[in-house]
Amino acid sequence: MSHQIVSIKVYAAVFGALLALTITTVAVSKLELGEFNFVAAMTIAVIKATLVVMYFMNVRHANSMTKLFVGAGLFWMAILLVFVLSDYLSRGLLPGPGWL
Amino acid sequence: MADSDTTLAIHEPDLRHHFDDSAQQLDSSTLGMWVFLVTEVMFFGGMFGAYTVYRSMYPEAFASTSHFMNVTIGAINTGVLIFSSFTMVMAVRSAQLGQKKAIIAFLVLTLILGCLFLSLKYVEYHEKWVDHHIPGPSFQYQDPRYVHQAQILFFLYFAMTGMHAIHMIVGAGLLTTLIVMAACNRFSGAWYTPVEMIGLYWHFVDIVWIFLFPLLYLIGHTQ
């Protein structure tokens, strides 16, 4: 089998980290950080998703073909959001963030 | 080589003849599952794209809706889903070790947590119904400036959490199938592919919720 068995400690640590990050994201949302609230919430969400993908979905031990497909999925998602936003922003259809 | 000859000789029922060995067969299943999950990323991506555009258009209206979201239930449900991902991964681990009773126990626990999530979601939907926050003719909003714009947020809320809940219901059905298969001794330490693939699906649904929770519940908590 290509899969070695991962120790329970690793899974428990990831589980603990995910719970801690959930509490953090709720706590941070109560602070007044302006636009940084959104940045903080998304950063925490991306960290949590990365932990799930790498440890629970075991992509860190996956073969390179699977990693390529996972990366392609994220890349296409990025195309979707970046192109949609650049279209709306460049036509002046959105107010745009304050720093732009 | 001798090992794979033996495998063929005893006519391993779970190794299809067009694969060299069970490792190749598992790699193939994993890749296929990921291709499916990428289509799911694109499917949810369209809704996240719509959310991004409308939130940029009406930031104040979207922020005002956070007062009417049940953050406590949302946060508890996040914990419930994360816990269910942990029990799912423990089910896969038990399958790798060939521990039949542990597989069933962890799968049942995962199923119970999934049902708990859906029950709490029902409580939230009921609150929205009572508060007239369901988009449509009877929609009411406390801030008269944002009636139409807030309705867009609640439309996205129901579309995204509803689609997520449908994925949870499908997942619950898949878990039930796995429990029956495990009870019928279909899995061994050498072959447990369905447990692992449905595990990937379950974790994907967890990840969708990891993004939905801050985007729908925690937008304007400071105001």
PDB file of C-alpha atoms in Angstrom:
ATOM      1  CA  MET A   1       0.000   0.000   0.000  1.00  0.00           C
ATOM      2  CA  SER A   2       1.262   3.450  -0.856  1.00  0.00           C
ATOM      3  CA  HIS A   3      -0.344   4.866   2.303  1.00  0.00           C
ATOM      4  CA  GLN A   4       1.496   4.744   5.556  1.00  0.00           C
ATOM      5  CA  ILE A   5      -0.750   4.910   8.595  1.00  0.00           C
ATOM      6  CA  VAL A   6      -0.779   8.343  10.206  1.00  0.00           C
ATOM      7  CA  SER A   7      -0.641   8.475  14.004  1.00  0.00           C
ATOM      8  CA  ILE A   8      -3.733   9.507  15.973  1.00  0.00           C
ATOM      9  CA  LYS A   9      -1.666  12.300  17.578  1.00  0.00           C
ATOM     10  CA  VAL A  10      -1.292  14.038  14.193  1.00  0.00           C
ATOM     11  CA  TYR A  11      -5.040  13.884  13.493  1.00  0.00           C
ATOM     12  CA  ALA A  12      -5.851  15.045  17.040  1.00  0.00           C
ATOM     13  CA  ALA A  13      -3.410  17.964  16.717  1.00  0.00           C
ATOM     14  CA  VAL A  14      -5.008  19.050  13.411  1.00  0.00           C
ATOM     15  CA  PHE A  15      -8.464  18.722  14.988  1.00  0.00           C
ATOM     16  CA  GLY A  16      -7.350  20.895  17.940  1.00  0.00           C
ATOM     17  CA  ALA A  17      -5.818  23.490  15.601  1.00  0.00           C
ATOM     18  CA  LEU A  18      -9.048  23.671  13.548  1.00  0.00           C
ATOM     19  CA  LEU A  19     -11.138  24.230  16.701  1.00  0.00           C
ATOM     20  CA  ALA A  20      -8.699  26.884  17.960  1.00  0.00           C
ATOM     21  CA  LEU A  21      -8.825  28.683  14.592  1.00  0.00           C
ATOM     22  CA  THR A  22     -12.662  28.611  14.654  1.00  0.00           C
ATOM     23  CA  ILE A  23     -12.636  30.324  18.074  1.00  0.00           C
ATOM     24  CA  THR A  24     -10.017  32.785  16.766  1.00  0.00           C
ATOM     25  CA  THR A  25     -12.102  33.727  13.726  1.00  0.00           C
ATOM     26  CA  VAL A  26     -15.153  34.467  15.925  1.00  0.00           C
ATOM     27  CA  ALA A  27     -13.000  36.482  18.365  1.00  0.00           C
ATOM     28  CA  VAL A  28     -11.291  38.493  15.586  1.00  0.00           C
ATOM     29  CA  SER A  29     -14.674  39.313  14.003  1.00  0.00           C
ATOM     30  CA  LYS A  30     -15.588  41.223  17.197  1.00  0.00           C
ATOM     31  CA  LEU A  31     -12.577  43.539  16.885  1.00  0.00           C
ATOM     32  CA  GLU A  32     -12.821  46.791  14.924  1.00  0.00           C
ATOM     33  CA  LEU A  33     -10.212  46.349  12.196  1.00  0.00           C
ATOM     34  CA  GLY A  34     -11.963  47.937   9.211  1.00  0.00           C
ATOM     35  CA  GLU A  35     -11.116  46.222   5.932  1.00  0.00           C
ATOM     36  CA  PHE A  36      -8.651  44.016   7.782  1.00  0.00           C
ATOM     37  CA  ASN A  37     -11.570  42.078   9.348  1.00  0.00           C
ATOM     38  CA  PHE A  38     -12.254  40.487   5.978  1.00  0.00           C
ATOM     39  CA  VAL A  39      -8.563  39.801   5.328  1.00  0.00           C
ATOM     40  CA  ALA A  40      -8.186  38.162   8.763  1.00  0.00           C
ATOM     41  CA  ALA A  41     -11.340  36.019   8.356  1.00  0.00           C
ATOM     42  CA  MET A  42     -10.246  34.788   4.911  1.00  0.00           C
ATOM     43  CA  THR A  43      -6.660  34.147   6.028  1.00  0.00           C
ATOM     44  CA  ILE A  44      -7.931  31.966   8.893  1.00  0.00           C
ATOM     45  CA  ALA A  45     -10.360  30.150   6.547  1.00  0.00           C
ATOM     46  CA  VAL A  46      -7.557  29.460   4.037  1.00  0.00           C
ATOM     47  CA  ILE A  47      -5.297  28.115   6.832  1.00  0.00           C
ATOM     48  CA  LYS A  48      -8.127  25.832   8.036  1.00  0.00           C
ATOM     49  CA  ALA A  49      -8.879  24.593   4.510  1.00  0.00           C
ATOM     50  CA  THR A  50      -5.163  23.935   3.918  1.00  0.00           C
ATOM     51  CA  LEU A  51      -4.963  21.863   7.122  1.00  0.00           C
ATOM     52  CA  VAL A  52      -7.990  19.797   6.054  1.00  0.00           C
ATOM     53  CA  VAL A  53      -6.667  19.272   2.505  1.00  0.00           C
ATOM     54  CA  MET A  54      -3.106  18.417   3.557  1.00  0.00           C
ATOM     55  CA  TYR A  55      -3.784  16.237   6.635  1.00  0.00           C
ATOM     56  CA  PHE A  56      -7.371  14.931   6.546  1.00  0.00           C
ATOM     57  CA  MET A  57      -7.519  14.544   2.751  1.00  0.00           C
ATOM     58  CA  ASN A  58      -3.880  13.428   2.830  1.00  0.00           C
ATOM     59  CA  VAL A  59      -2.794  15.437  -0.213  1.00  0.00           C
ATOM     60  CA  ARG A  60       0.698  15.771   1.304  1.00  0.00           C
ATOM     61  CA  HIS A  61       1.171  12.030   0.640  1.00  0.00           C
ATOM     62  CA  ALA A  62      -0.695  12.000  -2.681  1.00  0.00           C
ATOM     63  CA  ASN A  63       1.068  11.358  -5.981  1.00  0.00           C
ATOM     64  CA  SER A  64       2.067  14.291  -8.189  1.00  0.00           C
ATOM     65  CA  MET A  65      -0.799  13.758 -10.656  1.00  0.00           C
ATOM     66  CA  THR A  66      -3.368  14.213  -7.849  1.00  0.00           C
ATOM     67  CA  LYS A  67      -1.480  17.285  -6.558  1.00  0.00           C
ATOM     68  CA  LEU A  68      -1.541  18.741 -10.086  1.00  0.00           C
ATOM     69  CA  PHE A  69      -5.323  18.309 -10.289  1.00  0.00           C
ATOM     70  CA  VAL A  70      -5.846  19.887  -6.854  1.00  0.00           C
ATOM     71  CA  GLY A  71      -3.658  22.823  -7.913  1.00  0.00           C
ATOM     72  CA  ALA A  72      -5.537  23.156 -11.217  1.00  0.00           C
ATOM     73  CA  GLY A  73      -8.839  23.342  -9.312  1.00  0.00           C
ATOM     74  CA  LEU A  74      -7.539  26.184  -7.130  1.00  0.00           C
ATOM     75  CA  PHE A  75      -6.067  27.951 -10.170  1.00  0.00           C
ATOM     76  CA  TRP A  76      -9.399  27.841 -12.038  1.00  0.00           C
ATOM     77  CA  MET A  77     -11.178  29.116  -8.929  1.00  0.00           C
ATOM     78  CA  ALA A  78      -8.699  32.022  -8.855  1.00  0.00           C
ATOM     79  CA  ILE A  79      -9.394  32.767 -12.551  1.00  0.00           C
ATOM     80  CA  LEU A  80     -13.122  32.853 -11.784  1.00  0.00           C
ATOM     81  CA  LEU A  81     -12.836  35.346  -8.914  1.00  0.00           C
ATOM     82  CA  VAL A  82     -10.034  37.529 -10.331  1.00  0.00           C
ATOM     83  CA  PHE A  83     -11.534  37.897 -13.815  1.00  0.00           C
ATOM     84  CA  VAL A  84     -15.053  38.560 -12.496  1.00  0.00           C
ATOM     85  CA  LEU A  85     -13.790  41.194 -10.059  1.00  0.00           C
ATOM     86  CA  SER A  86     -11.438  42.851 -12.555  1.00  0.00           C
ATOM     87  CA  ASP A  87     -14.347  43.109 -15.002  1.00  0.00           C
ATOM     88  CA  TYR A  88     -16.752  44.664 -12.486  1.00  0.00           C
ATOM     89  CA  LEU A  89     -14.117  46.972 -10.965  1.00  0.00           C
ATOM     90  CA  SER A  90     -12.721  48.220 -14.288  1.00  0.00           C
ATOM     91  CA  ARG A  91     -16.215  49.101 -15.554  1.00  0.00           C
ATOM     92  CA  GLY A  92     -16.928  51.097 -12.406  1.00  0.00           C
ATOM     93  CA  LEU A  93     -19.837  48.817 -11.500  1.00  0.00           C
ATOM     94  CA  LEU A  94     -18.485  48.295  -7.992  1.00  0.00           C
ATOM     95  CA  PRO A  95     -17.534  51.013  -5.482  1.00  0.00           C
ATOM     96  CA  GLY A  96     -14.168  49.333  -4.936  1.00  0.00           C
ATOM     97  CA  PRO A  97     -12.293  49.123  -1.661  1.00  0.00           C
ATOM     98  CA  GLY A  98     -11.080  52.322  -0.045  1.00  0.00           C
ATOM     99  CA  TRP A  99      -7.418  51.688  -0.755  1.00  0.00           C
ATOM    100  CA  LEU A 100      -7.880  51.381  -4.531  1.00  0.00           C
TER     101      LEU A 100
ATOM    102  CA  MET B   1       6.359  -9.965  -8.621  1.00  0.00           C
ATOM    103  CA  ALA B   2       5.778 -13.196  -6.785  1.00  0.00           C
ATOM    104  CA  ASP B   3       3.402 -11.296  -4.553  1.00  0.00           C
ATOM    105  CA  SER B   4       1.219 -10.044  -7.425  1.00  0.00           C
ATOM    106  CA  ASP B   5       1.165 -13.545  -8.955  1.00  0.00           C
ATOM    107  CA  THR B   6      -0.189 -14.828  -5.678  1.00  0.00           C
ATOM    108  CA  THR B   7      -2.791 -12.075  -5.711  1.00  0.00           C
ATOM    109  CA  LEU B   8      -3.959 -13.164  -9.155  1.00  0.00           C
ATOM    110  CA  ALA B   9      -3.837 -16.826  -8.197  1.00  0.00           C
ATOM    111  CA  ILE B  10      -6.203 -16.393  -5.263  1.00  0.00           C
ATOM    112  CA  HIS B  11      -8.354 -14.206  -7.520  1.00  0.00           C
ATOM    113  CA  GLU B  12      -8.422 -11.086  -5.360  1.00  0.00           C
ATOM    114  CA  PRO B  13     -12.027  -9.917  -5.869  1.00  0.00           C
ATOM    115  CA  ASP B  14     -11.303  -6.237  -5.277  1.00  0.00           C
ATOM    116  CA  LEU B  15      -8.439  -5.880  -7.785  1.00  0.00           C
ATOM    117  CA  ARG B  16      -9.825  -5.200 -11.252  1.00  0.00           C
ATOM    118  CA  HIS B  17      -7.849  -7.002 -13.961  1.00  0.00           C
ATOM    119  CA  HIS B  18      -6.887  -3.846 -15.881  1.00  0.00           C
ATOM    120  CA  PHE B  19      -4.778  -2.547 -12.958  1.00  0.00           C
ATOM    121  CA  ASP B  20      -1.227  -3.722 -12.275  1.00  0.00           C
ATOM    122  CA  ASP B  21      -1.714  -3.778  -8.513  1.00  0.00           C
ATOM    123  CA  SER B  22      -3.949  -2.432  -5.762  1.00  0.00           C
ATOM    124  CA  ALA B  23      -1.726   0.649  -5.251  1.00  0.00           C
ATOM    125  CA  GLN B  24      -2.300   1.685  -8.870  1.00  0.00           C
ATOM    126  CA  GLN B  25      -6.004   0.994  -8.501  1.00  0.00           C
ATOM    127  CA  LEU B  26      -6.174   3.199  -5.388  1.00  0.00           C
ATOM    128  CA  ASP B  27      -4.221   6.016  -7.118  1.00  0.00           C
ATOM    129  CA  SER B  28      -6.667   5.854 -10.006  1.00  0.00           C
ATOM    130  CA  SER B  29      -9.695   6.074  -7.678  1.00  0.00           C
ATOM    131  CA  THR B  30      -8.121   8.962  -5.768  1.00  0.00           C
ATOM    132  CA  LEU B  31      -7.464  10.920  -8.971  1.00  0.00           C
ATOM    133  CA  GLY B  32     -11.012  10.301 -10.205  1.00  0.00           C
ATOM    134  CA  MET B  33     -12.446  11.468  -6.886  1.00  0.00           C
ATOM    135  CA  TRP B  34     -10.349  14.641  -7.017  1.00  0.00           C
ATOM    136  CA  VAL B  35     -11.533  15.383 -10.566  1.00  0.00           C
ATOM    137  CA  PHE B  36     -15.092  15.185  -9.225  1.00  0.00           C
ATOM    138  CA  LEU B  37     -14.192  17.421  -6.262  1.00  0.00           C
ATOM    139  CA  VAL B  38     -12.674  20.013  -8.640  1.00  0.00           C
ATOM    140  CA  THR B  39     -16.017  20.179 -10.498  1.00  0.00           C
ATOM    141  CA  GLU B  40     -17.620  20.712  -7.071  1.00  0.00           C
ATOM    142  CA  VAL B  41     -15.150  23.545  -6.377  1.00  0.00           C
ATOM    143  CA  MET B  42     -16.260  25.185  -9.629  1.00  0.00           C
ATOM    144  CA  PHE B  43     -19.934  24.588  -8.778  1.00  0.00           C
ATOM    145  CA  PHE B  44     -19.661  26.291  -5.380  1.00  0.00           C
ATOM    146  CA  GLY B  45     -17.214  28.780  -6.948  1.00  0.00           C
ATOM    147  CA  GLY B  46     -20.013  30.293  -9.046  1.00  0.00           C
ATOM    148  CA  MET B  47     -22.005  31.045  -5.893  1.00  0.00           C
ATOM    149  CA  PHE B  48     -18.943  32.402  -4.077  1.00  0.00           C
ATOM    150  CA  GLY B  49     -18.348  34.610  -7.158  1.00  0.00           C
ATOM    151  CA  ALA B  50     -21.911  35.958  -6.998  1.00  0.00           C
ATOM    152  CA  TYR B  51     -21.462  36.577  -3.277  1.00  0.00           C
ATOM    153  CA  THR B  52     -18.205  38.496  -3.918  1.00  0.00           C
ATOM    154  CA  VAL B  53     -19.811  40.773  -6.511  1.00  0.00           C
ATOM    155  CA  TYR B  54     -22.928  41.591  -4.464  1.00  0.00           C
ATOM    156  CA  ARG B  55     -21.019  42.067  -1.230  1.00  0.00           C
ATOM    157  CA  SER B  56     -18.707  44.542  -3.016  1.00  0.00           C
ATOM    158  CA  MET B  57     -21.780  46.315  -4.401  1.00  0.00           C
ATOM    159  CA  TYR B  58     -23.689  46.588  -1.106  1.00  0.00           C
ATOM    160  CA  PRO B  59     -21.140  46.317   1.731  1.00  0.00           C
ATOM    161  CA  GLU B  60     -23.229  48.198   4.348  1.00  0.00           C
ATOM    162  CA  ALA B  61     -26.405  46.216   3.660  1.00  0.00           C
ATOM    163  CA  PHE B  62     -24.523  42.901   3.825  1.00  0.00           C
ATOM    164  CA  ALA B  63     -22.805  43.912   7.078  1.00  0.00           C
ATOM    165  CA  SER B  64     -26.177  44.818   8.624  1.00  0.00           C
ATOM    166  CA  THR B  65     -27.482  41.261   8.139  1.00  0.00           C
ATOM    167  CA  SER B  66     -24.931  39.810  10.579  1.00  0.00           C
ATOM    168  CA  HIS B  67     -27.133  40.978  13.478  1.00  0.00           C
ATOM    169  CA  PHE B  68     -29.786  38.497  12.370  1.00  0.00           C
ATOM    170  CA  MET B  69     -27.485  35.506  11.939  1.00  0.00           C
ATOM    171  CA  ASN B  70     -27.244  33.053  14.819  1.00  0.00           C
ATOM    172  CA  VAL B  71     -23.467  33.135  15.340  1.00  0.00           C
ATOM    173  CA  THR B  72     -23.664  30.730  18.311  1.00  0.00           C
ATOM    174  CA  ILE B  73     -25.328  27.994  16.252  1.00  0.00           C
ATOM    175  CA  GLY B  74     -23.046  28.766  13.304  1.00  0.00           C
ATOM    176  CA  ALA B  75     -19.917  28.413  15.455  1.00  0.00           C
ATOM    177  CA  ILE B  76     -21.198  25.234  17.168  1.00  0.00           C
ATOM    178  CA  ASN B  77     -21.999  23.774  13.741  1.00  0.00           C
ATOM    179  CA  THR B  78     -18.472  24.599  12.558  1.00  0.00           C
ATOM    180  CA  GLY B  79     -17.132  22.642  15.536  1.00  0.00           C
ATOM    181  CA  VAL B  80     -19.561  19.774  14.861  1.00  0.00           C
ATOM    182  CA  LEU B  81     -18.407  19.520  11.219  1.00  0.00           C
ATOM    183  CA  ILE B  82     -14.718  19.677  12.167  1.00  0.00           C
ATOM    184  CA  PHE B  83     -15.310  16.946  14.750  1.00  0.00           C
ATOM    185  CA  SER B  84     -17.097  14.849  12.097  1.00  0.00           C
ATOM    186  CA  SER B  85     -14.103  15.272   9.769  1.00  0.00           C
ATOM    187  CA  PHE B  86     -11.893  14.004  12.597  1.00  0.00           C
ATOM    188  CA  THR B  87     -14.105  10.928  13.180  1.00  0.00           C
ATOM    189  CA  MET B  88     -14.163  10.344   9.387  1.00  0.00           C
ATOM    190  CA  VAL B  89     -10.395  10.346   9.201  1.00  0.00           C
ATOM    191  CA  MET B  90     -10.337   7.950  12.179  1.00  0.00           C
ATOM    192  CA  ALA B  91     -12.727   5.648  10.255  1.00  0.00           C
ATOM    193  CA  VAL B  92     -10.299   5.619   7.311  1.00  0.00           C
ATOM    194  CA  ARG B  93      -7.425   4.901   9.711  1.00  0.00           C
ATOM    195  CA  SER B  94      -9.361   2.010  11.272  1.00  0.00           C
ATOM    196  CA  ALA B  95     -10.018   0.672   7.759  1.00  0.00           C
ATOM    197  CA  GLN B  96      -6.288   0.818   6.988  1.00  0.00           C
ATOM    198  CA  LEU B  97      -5.670  -1.226  10.138  1.00  0.00           C
ATOM    199  CA  GLY B  98      -8.496  -3.630   9.249  1.00  0.00           C
ATOM    200  CA  GLN B  99     -10.406  -2.948  12.497  1.00  0.00           C
ATOM    201  CA  LYS B 100     -13.999  -3.631  11.477  1.00  0.00           C
ATOM    202  CA  LYS B 101     -15.706  -2.631  14.741  1.00  0.00           C
ATOM    203  CA  ALA B 102     -13.775   0.641  14.909  1.00  0.00           C
ATOM    204  CA  ILE B 103     -14.696   1.483  11.268  1.00  0.00           C
ATOM    205  CA  ILE B 104     -18.384   1.039  12.043  1.00  0.00           C
ATOM    206  CA  ALA B 105     -18.142   2.982  15.325  1.00  0.00           C
ATOM    207  CA  PHE B 106     -16.394   5.965  13.726  1.00  0.00           C
ATOM    208  CA  LEU B 107     -18.710   5.978  10.686  1.00  0.00           C
ATOM    209  CA  VAL B 108     -21.786   5.934  12.959  1.00  0.00           C
ATOM    210  CA  LEU B 109     -20.291   8.783  14.996  1.00  0.00           C
ATOM    211  CA  THR B 110     -19.655  10.747  11.777  1.00  0.00           C
ATOM    212  CA  LEU B 111     -23.235  10.128  10.663  1.00  0.00           C
ATOM    213  CA  ILE B 112     -24.624  11.277  14.036  1.00  0.00           C
ATOM    214  CA  LEU B 113     -22.549  14.479  13.886  1.00  0.00           C
ATOM    215  CA  GLY B 114     -23.755  15.094  10.320  1.00  0.00           C
ATOM    216  CA  CYS B 115     -27.365  14.715  11.473  1.00  0.00           C
ATOM    217  CA  LEU B 116     -26.668  17.031  14.429  1.00  0.00           C
ATOM    218  CA  PHE B 117     -25.375  19.652  11.969  1.00  0.00           C
ATOM    219  CA  LEU B 118     -28.519  19.332   9.843  1.00  0.00           C
ATOM    220  CA  SER B 119     -30.778  19.540  12.929  1.00  0.00           C
ATOM    221  CA  LEU B 120     -29.100  22.772  14.059  1.00  0.00           C
ATOM    222  CA  LYS B 121     -29.419  24.061  10.493  1.00  0.00           C
ATOM    223  CA  TYR B 122     -33.147  23.319  10.711  1.00  0.00           C
ATOM    224  CA  VAL B 123     -33.378  25.415  13.918  1.00  0.00           C
ATOM    225  CA  GLU B 124     -31.681  28.301  12.103  1.00  0.00           C
ATOM    226  CA  TYR B 125     -33.923  28.032   9.033  1.00  0.00           C
ATOM    227  CA  HIS B 126     -36.930  28.042  11.340  1.00  0.00           C
ATOM    228  CA  GLU B 127     -35.684  31.258  12.983  1.00  0.00           C
ATOM    229  CA  LYS B 128     -35.359  32.845   9.528  1.00  0.00           C
ATOM    230  CA  TRP B 129     -38.913  31.742   8.706  1.00  0.00           C
ATOM    231  CA  VAL B 130     -40.295  33.282  11.933  1.00  0.00           C
ATOM    232  CA  ASP B 131     -38.328  36.527  11.352  1.00  0.00           C
ATOM    233  CA  HIS B 132     -39.601  36.836   7.740  1.00  0.00           C
ATOM    234  CA  HIS B 133     -36.040  36.639   6.454  1.00  0.00           C
ATOM    235  CA  ILE B 134     -36.869  34.216   3.660  1.00  0.00           C
ATOM    236  CA  PRO B 135     -36.598  36.028   0.298  1.00  0.00           C
ATOM    237  CA  GLY B 136     -39.923  36.484  -1.434  1.00  0.00           C
ATOM    238  CA  PRO B 137     -43.203  38.417  -1.049  1.00  0.00           C
ATOM    239  CA  SER B 138     -43.295  38.106   2.759  1.00  0.00           C
ATOM    240  CA  PHE B 139     -39.690  39.245   3.253  1.00  0.00           C
ATOM    241  CA  GLN B 140     -39.343  41.932   5.942  1.00  0.00           C
ATOM    242  CA  TYR B 141     -36.226  43.753   7.041  1.00  0.00           C
ATOM    243  CA  GLN B 142     -35.727  45.888  10.125  1.00  0.00           C
ATOM    244  CA  ASP B 143     -33.651  48.543   8.347  1.00  0.00           C
ATOM    245  CA  PRO B 144     -35.866  50.135   5.631  1.00  0.00           C
ATOM    246  CA  ARG B 145     -32.812  51.397   3.668  1.00  0.00           C
ATOM    247  CA  TYR B 146     -31.610  47.879   2.918  1.00  0.00           C
ATOM    248  CA  VAL B 147     -34.784  45.837   2.297  1.00  0.00           C
ATOM    249  CA  HIS B 148     -33.891  44.879  -1.296  1.00  0.00           C
ATOM    250  CA  GLN B 149     -30.141  44.606  -0.803  1.00  0.00           C
ATOM    251  CA  ALA B 150     -30.424  42.495   2.350  1.00  0.00           C
ATOM    252  CA  GLN B 151     -32.804  40.214   0.475  1.00  0.00           C
ATOM    253  CA  ILE B 152     -29.959  39.430  -1.952  1.00  0.00           C
ATOM    254  CA  LEU B 153     -27.779  38.362   0.994  1.00  0.00           C
ATOM    255  CA  PHE B 154     -30.526  36.114   2.366  1.00  0.00           C
ATOM    256  CA  PHE B 155     -31.058  34.673  -1.105  1.00  0.00           C
ATOM    257  CA  LEU B 156     -27.337  33.834  -1.259  1.00  0.00           C
ATOM    258  CA  TYR B 157     -27.493  32.532   2.338  1.00  0.00           C
ATOM    259  CA  PHE B 158     -30.240  30.041   1.472  1.00  0.00           C
ATOM    260  CA  ALA B 159     -28.708  29.098  -1.891  1.00  0.00           C
ATOM    261  CA  MET B 160     -25.260  28.443  -0.424  1.00  0.00           C
ATOM    262  CA  THR B 161     -26.166  26.862   2.934  1.00  0.00           C
ATOM    263  CA  GLY B 162     -29.032  24.979   1.222  1.00  0.00           C
ATOM    264  CA  MET B 163     -26.717  23.531  -1.422  1.00  0.00           C
ATOM    265  CA  HIS B 164     -24.256  22.712   1.357  1.00  0.00           C
ATOM    266  CA  ALA B 165     -27.036  20.994   3.354  1.00  0.00           C
ATOM    267  CA  ILE B 166     -28.018  18.922   0.279  1.00  0.00           C
ATOM    268  CA  HIS B 167     -24.390  17.795   0.072  1.00  0.00           C
ATOM    269  CA  MET B 168     -24.583  16.842   3.769  1.00  0.00           C
ATOM    270  CA  ILE B 169     -27.753  14.799   3.141  1.00  0.00           C
ATOM    271  CA  VAL B 170     -26.066  13.011   0.224  1.00  0.00           C
ATOM    272  CA  GLY B 171     -23.057  12.436   2.494  1.00  0.00           C
ATOM    273  CA  ALA B 172     -25.309  10.950   5.184  1.00  0.00           C
ATOM    274  CA  GLY B 173     -26.686   8.499   2.588  1.00  0.00           C
ATOM    275  CA  LEU B 174     -23.154   7.582   1.504  1.00  0.00           C
ATOM    276  CA  LEU B 175     -22.110   7.044   5.149  1.00  0.00           C
ATOM    277  CA  THR B 176     -25.100   4.757   5.688  1.00  0.00           C
ATOM    278  CA  THR B 177     -24.022   2.723   2.644  1.00  0.00           C
ATOM    279  CA  LEU B 178     -20.482   2.491   4.056  1.00  0.00           C
ATOM    280  CA  ILE B 179     -21.789   1.316   7.445  1.00  0.00           C
ATOM    281  CA  VAL B 180     -23.802  -1.447   5.752  1.00  0.00           C
ATOM    282  CA  MET B 181     -20.791  -2.435   3.612  1.00  0.00           C
ATOM    283  CA  ALA B 182     -18.534  -2.522   6.685  1.00  0.00           C
ATOM    284  CA  ALA B 183     -21.104  -4.628   8.581  1.00  0.00           C
ATOM    285  CA  CYS B 184     -21.156  -7.075   5.617  1.00  0.00           C
ATOM    286  CA  ASN B 185     -17.346  -7.448   5.865  1.00  0.00           C
ATOM    287  CA  ARG B 186     -16.714  -5.806   2.492  1.00  0.00           C
ATOM    288  CA  PHE B 187     -13.598  -3.969   3.694  1.00  0.00           C
ATOM    289  CA  SER B 188     -10.190  -5.294   4.634  1.00  0.00           C
ATOM    290  CA  GLY B 189      -6.819  -3.755   5.349  1.00  0.00           C
ATOM    291  CA  ALA B 190      -6.018  -4.392   1.663  1.00  0.00           C
ATOM    292  CA  TRP B 191      -9.168  -2.805   0.198  1.00  0.00           C
ATOM    293  CA  TYR B 192     -11.139   0.035   1.765  1.00  0.00           C
ATOM    294  CA  THR B 193     -11.286   2.467  -1.187  1.00  0.00           C
ATOM    295  CA  PRO B 194     -14.952   3.553  -0.702  1.00  0.00           C
ATOM    296  CA  VAL B 195     -14.232   4.613   2.910  1.00  0.00           C
ATOM    297  CA  GLU B 196     -11.326   6.745   1.734  1.00  0.00           C
ATOM    298  CA  MET B 197     -13.175   8.284  -1.262  1.00  0.00           C
ATOM    299  CA  ILE B 198     -16.306   9.175   0.706  1.00  0.00           C
ATOM    300  CA  GLY B 199     -13.937  10.552   3.349  1.00  0.00           C
ATOM    301  CA  LEU B 200     -12.561  12.944   0.702  1.00  0.00           C
ATOM    302  CA  TYR B 201     -16.112  14.020  -0.170  1.00  0.00           C
ATOM    303  CA  TRP B 202     -16.977  14.570   3.505  1.00  0.00           C
ATOM    304  CA  HIS B 203     -13.869  16.721   4.070  1.00  0.00           C
ATOM    305  CA  PHE B 204     -14.675  18.752   0.950  1.00  0.00           C
ATOM    306  CA  VAL B 205     -18.138  19.544   2.325  1.00  0.00           C
ATOM    307  CA  ASP B 206     -16.432  20.558   5.598  1.00  0.00           C
ATOM    308  CA  ILE B 207     -14.151  22.957   3.678  1.00  0.00           C
ATOM    309  CA  VAL B 208     -17.142  24.616   1.972  1.00  0.00           C
ATOM    310  CA  TRP B 209     -18.592  25.304   5.432  1.00  0.00           C
ATOM    311  CA  ILE B 210     -15.216  26.638   6.678  1.00  0.00           C
ATOM    312  CA  PHE B 211     -15.613  29.419   4.072  1.00  0.00           C
ATOM    313  CA  LEU B 212     -19.381  29.879   4.429  1.00  0.00           C
ATOM    314  CA  PHE B 213     -19.227  30.477   8.191  1.00  0.00           C
ATOM    315  CA  PRO B 214     -17.094  33.674   8.194  1.00  0.00           C
ATOM    316  CA  LEU B 215     -18.620  34.960   4.917  1.00  0.00           C
ATOM    317  CA  LEU B 216     -22.271  34.645   6.014  1.00  0.00           C
ATOM    318  CA  TYR B 217     -22.179  34.993   9.813  1.00  0.00           C
ATOM    319  CA  LEU B 218     -19.257  37.260  10.667  1.00  0.00           C
ATOM    320  CA  ILE B 219     -19.447  40.060   8.084  1.00  0.00           C
ATOM    321  CA  GLY B 220     -20.423  43.030  10.211  1.00  0.00           C
ATOM    322  CA  HIS B 221     -20.026  41.983  13.780  1.00  0.00           C
ATOM    323  CA  THR B 222     -18.257  45.120  14.846  1.00  0.00           C
ATOM    324  CA  GLN B 223     -20.984  47.510  13.704  1.00  0.00           C
TER     325      GLN B 223
END
